[in-house]
Short mmCIF file of C-alpha atoms and ligand atoms in Angstrom, two decimals:
data_model
loop_
_atom_site.label_atom_id
_atom_site.label_comp_id
_atom_site.label_asym_id
_atom_site.label_seq_id
_atom_site.Cartn_x
_atom_site.Cartn_y
_atom_site.Cartn_z
CA MET A 1 32.94 -7.22 7.27
CA GLU A 2 31.72 -4.04 5.57
CA THR A 3 28.57 -5.65 4.19
CA ASP A 4 27.64 -7.15 7.59
CA ARG A 5 28.06 -3.75 9.19
CA ALA A 6 25.90 -2.13 6.52
CA ALA A 7 23.20 -4.76 7.11
CA ASP A 8 23.37 -4.25 10.90
CA GLU A 9 23.07 -0.49 10.58
CA SER A 10 20.24 -0.84 8.12
CA ALA A 11 18.33 -3.26 10.36
CA THR A 12 18.13 -0.79 13.23
CA ARG A 13 17.06 2.30 11.35
CA THR A 14 13.56 3.62 10.77
CA LEU A 15 11.79 2.36 7.68
CA ARG A 16 11.16 4.98 5.01
CA LEU A 17 7.80 4.70 3.26
CA ALA A 18 6.38 6.37 0.19
CA VAL A 19 2.59 5.97 -0.03
CA LEU A 20 0.78 6.16 -3.38
CA GLY A 21 -2.98 6.47 -3.73
CA SER A 22 -5.82 7.92 -5.74
CA GLY A 23 -8.64 8.09 -3.22
CA ARG A 24 -9.71 8.75 0.34
CA GLY A 25 -6.47 7.97 2.11
CA SER A 26 -8.00 6.02 4.96
CA ASN A 27 -5.22 3.43 4.72
CA LEU A 28 -2.65 6.22 4.81
CA GLN A 29 -4.37 7.47 7.98
CA ALA A 30 -4.23 3.97 9.47
CA ILE A 31 -0.50 3.78 8.71
CA LEU A 32 0.05 7.17 10.34
CA ASP A 33 -2.00 6.08 13.36
CA ALA A 34 0.12 2.94 13.69
CA ILE A 35 3.28 5.03 13.54
CA GLY A 36 1.84 7.43 16.14
CA ALA A 37 0.98 4.54 18.43
CA ALA A 38 4.49 3.03 18.03
CA ARG A 39 3.04 -0.09 16.40
CA LEU A 40 5.08 0.67 13.30
CA ASP A 41 8.59 2.12 13.36
CA ALA A 42 8.46 4.03 10.10
CA VAL A 43 8.34 7.47 8.59
CA VAL A 44 6.22 8.46 5.59
CA VAL A 45 8.68 10.43 3.50
CA LEU A 46 6.39 11.17 0.56
CA VAL A 47 2.75 10.81 -0.48
CA ILE A 48 2.04 10.69 -4.20
CA SER A 49 -1.35 10.84 -5.86
CA ASP A 50 -2.32 10.90 -9.52
CA GLN A 51 -5.53 12.75 -8.56
CA PRO A 52 -5.10 16.41 -7.61
CA ALA A 53 -8.39 16.36 -5.66
CA ALA A 54 -7.74 13.08 -3.81
CA ARG A 55 -8.69 13.31 -0.15
CA MET A 56 -5.55 11.38 0.56
CA LEU A 57 -3.58 14.55 -0.18
CA ASP A 58 -5.54 16.38 2.54
CA VAL A 59 -4.76 13.59 4.99
CA ALA A 60 -1.09 13.93 4.09
CA ARG A 61 -1.03 17.72 4.32
CA ARG A 62 -2.81 17.70 7.68
CA ALA A 63 -0.07 15.39 8.93
CA GLY A 64 2.59 17.75 7.57
CA LEU A 65 3.88 15.23 5.04
CA ALA A 66 5.56 15.97 1.72
CA THR A 67 3.18 15.44 -1.19
CA HIS A 68 3.44 15.21 -4.93
CA VAL A 69 0.72 15.16 -7.57
CA ALA A 70 1.63 12.99 -10.54
CA LYS A 71 -0.62 14.80 -12.94
CA GLY A 72 -3.72 13.02 -14.18
CA LYS A 73 -3.73 12.97 -17.95
CA LYS A 74 -0.02 13.57 -18.21
CA TYR A 75 0.76 10.87 -15.68
CA SER A 76 4.27 9.59 -16.18
CA GLU A 77 5.67 6.63 -14.29
CA ALA A 78 9.20 7.87 -14.98
CA GLU A 79 8.39 11.03 -13.04
CA VAL A 80 7.03 9.00 -10.12
CA VAL A 81 10.14 6.80 -10.10
CA GLU A 82 12.30 9.92 -9.99
CA ARG A 83 10.40 11.26 -6.98
CA LEU A 84 10.60 7.93 -5.21
CA THR A 85 14.32 7.78 -5.82
CA ASP A 86 14.82 11.32 -4.53
CA CYS A 87 12.97 10.59 -1.28
CA ARG A 88 15.00 7.40 -0.68
CA ALA A 89 11.98 5.24 0.08
CA ASP A 90 12.70 1.73 1.34
CA LEU A 91 9.21 0.53 0.47
CA VAL A 92 6.57 1.83 -1.91
CA ILE A 93 3.13 1.39 -0.38
CA LEU A 94 0.17 1.31 -2.75
CA ALA A 95 -3.07 2.28 -1.03
CA GLY A 96 -5.82 2.53 -3.60
CA PHE A 97 -3.48 3.67 -6.38
CA MET A 98 -5.52 3.26 -9.56
CA ARG A 99 -2.63 2.83 -11.97
CA ILE A 100 -0.98 -0.28 -13.35
CA ILE A 101 2.60 -0.47 -12.09
CA ARG A 102 4.91 -0.86 -15.03
CA THR A 103 8.43 -2.10 -15.59
CA ALA A 104 10.21 1.16 -14.76
CA MET A 105 8.88 1.14 -11.20
CA LEU A 106 9.11 -2.63 -10.72
CA ASP A 107 12.75 -2.55 -11.80
CA ALA A 108 13.58 0.38 -9.54
CA TRP A 109 11.88 -1.26 -6.48
CA PRO A 110 12.24 -5.01 -7.02
CA GLU A 111 10.05 -6.81 -4.46
CA ARG A 112 9.76 -3.56 -2.55
CA ILE A 113 6.31 -2.42 -3.68
CA LEU A 114 3.36 -3.58 -1.57
CA ASN A 115 -0.35 -3.39 -2.29
CA ILE A 116 -3.55 -3.98 -0.35
CA HIS A 117 -6.51 -5.44 -2.18
CA PRO A 118 -10.04 -5.84 -0.81
CA SER A 119 -10.50 -9.56 -1.49
CA LEU A 120 -9.03 -12.88 -0.50
CA LEU A 121 -6.68 -13.13 -3.46
CA PRO A 122 -6.29 -14.98 -5.76
CA LYS A 123 -10.08 -14.65 -5.76
CA PHE A 124 -11.52 -11.47 -7.23
CA PRO A 125 -8.65 -9.36 -8.53
CA GLY A 126 -9.61 -6.09 -10.20
CA LEU A 127 -12.20 -3.44 -9.42
CA ARG A 128 -14.87 -3.51 -6.69
CA ALA A 129 -13.66 -6.84 -5.39
CA TRP A 130 -16.15 -6.80 -2.49
CA GLN A 131 -19.01 -6.52 -4.97
CA GLN A 132 -17.54 -9.42 -6.93
CA ALA A 133 -17.58 -11.51 -3.74
CA LEU A 134 -21.22 -10.60 -3.08
CA ASP A 135 -22.23 -11.36 -6.66
CA ALA A 136 -20.50 -14.74 -6.49
CA GLY A 137 -22.53 -15.67 -3.39
CA GLU A 138 -19.43 -16.13 -1.22
CA SER A 139 -19.81 -16.65 2.51
CA GLU A 140 -16.69 -14.66 3.29
CA ALA A 141 -14.61 -11.85 1.88
CA GLY A 142 -11.52 -10.09 3.16
CA CYS A 143 -8.36 -8.30 2.22
CA THR A 144 -4.88 -9.25 1.10
CA VAL A 145 -1.48 -7.57 1.32
CA HIS A 146 0.89 -8.70 -1.40
CA VAL A 147 4.15 -7.85 -3.09
CA VAL A 148 3.48 -6.20 -6.45
CA ASP A 149 4.58 -7.85 -9.67
CA ALA A 150 3.75 -7.19 -13.31
CA GLY A 151 0.22 -8.65 -13.06
CA VAL A 152 -2.99 -7.09 -11.75
CA ASP A 153 -3.37 -7.81 -8.02
CA SER A 154 -0.96 -10.71 -8.33
CA GLY A 155 2.40 -11.25 -6.67
CA PRO A 156 3.42 -13.10 -3.49
CA ILE A 157 0.84 -12.88 -0.71
CA LEU A 158 2.14 -11.61 2.64
CA GLY A 159 -1.05 -11.84 4.67
CA GLN A 160 -4.83 -11.82 4.64
CA ALA A 161 -7.72 -10.96 6.96
CA ARG A 162 -11.09 -12.66 6.58
CA VAL A 163 -14.49 -11.01 6.92
CA PRO A 164 -17.75 -12.99 7.04
CA ILE A 165 -20.46 -11.94 4.62
CA LEU A 166 -23.60 -11.41 6.69
CA ALA A 167 -27.26 -11.66 5.75
CA GLY A 168 -28.35 -8.17 4.80
CA ASP A 169 -24.90 -7.07 3.66
CA ASP A 170 -24.79 -4.66 0.77
CA ALA A 171 -21.71 -3.45 -1.06
CA ASP A 172 -21.13 -0.46 1.20
CA LYS A 173 -21.54 -2.34 4.47
CA LEU A 174 -19.24 -5.14 3.35
CA HIS A 175 -16.62 -2.76 1.99
CA ALA A 176 -16.61 -0.80 5.25
CA ARG A 177 -16.04 -3.99 7.28
CA ILE A 178 -13.25 -5.08 4.94
CA GLN A 179 -11.60 -1.68 5.30
CA GLU A 180 -11.67 -1.98 9.11
CA GLN A 181 -9.56 -5.11 8.66
CA GLU A 182 -7.27 -3.36 6.17
CA TYR A 183 -6.40 -0.74 8.77
CA GLN A 184 -5.11 -3.47 11.09
CA LEU A 185 -3.50 -5.71 8.49
CA TYR A 186 -1.56 -3.24 6.35
CA PRO A 187 0.54 -1.62 9.11
CA ARG A 188 1.43 -5.07 10.50
CA MET A 189 2.49 -6.40 7.11
CA ILE A 190 4.50 -3.25 6.39
CA ARG A 191 6.24 -3.63 9.76
CA ASP A 192 7.08 -7.31 9.22
CA TYR A 193 8.09 -7.06 5.57
CA GLY A 194 9.94 -3.80 6.19
CA ALA A 195 12.00 -5.46 8.93
CA LYS A 196 13.06 -8.15 6.48
CA VAL A 197 13.95 -5.61 3.82
CA LEU A 198 16.06 -3.56 6.25
CA ALA A 199 17.71 -6.70 7.65
CA SER A 200 18.71 -7.75 4.13
CA GLY A 201 20.93 -4.68 4.02
CA GLU A 202 20.04 -4.15 0.37
CA VAL A 203 18.56 -0.73 1.03
C1 GRF B 1 -8.76 0.15 -0.17
O1 GRF B 1 -10.00 -0.39 0.14
C2 GRF B 1 -7.87 -0.85 -0.80
O2 GRF B 1 -8.23 -2.16 -0.55
C3 GRF B 1 -8.02 -0.61 -2.28
O3 GRF B 1 -8.26 0.76 -2.38
C4 GRF B 1 -8.87 1.25 -1.21
C5 GRF B 1 -8.18 2.51 -0.79
O4 GRF B 1 -8.92 3.20 0.17
N1 GRF B 1 -6.85 -1.05 -2.99
P1 GRF B 1 -8.30 4.43 0.92
O5 GRF B 1 -7.95 5.49 -0.11
O6 GRF B 1 -7.12 3.96 1.68
O7 GRF B 1 -9.39 4.92 1.84
#
């Protein structure tokens, strides 16, 4: 059947990723490293930042990737959706993207936007989650990859990595250890979830 054939063809092709971020781009680098090491069969087709000076854009340019700046004060989600559509992304990967994702994007990429958050969700959504964990006297922290929905750091959880909070930890030390886990977790979750999305044949 036509639809079966479309699903088969889709399942064997390389996953197309668009990565959105506002900051350093260390998760983008980890994704590129995973691709380079053949741990992730994907291609980053576009990197979008809402911050013209984001270091993530330098990471992208050094890797020869297409970039787009969704301009700060005049940020428009409609413009981002247009770019994402043009680049035919299968998955939209949020990596430190400091914008709320609104209906236009959620409707255009239903269940196809992923985010990484530096806490063991549902605990500590929102900003500086590692600091929240320290302030709450937790014995462990971690990171979570989830599908994005209309809430803040909510949506179905795909996977988590746990990090013990050690005596003498401060915010920077803890955040750095959480990020080390992010670099392992995010590429794996993208690979596994991406395989399901391609196998569904809906892309
Ligand atoms: C990550 O720590 C992630 O958990 C959070 O934003 C940070 C992005 O860092 N959502 P980077 O730009 O990938 O270095």
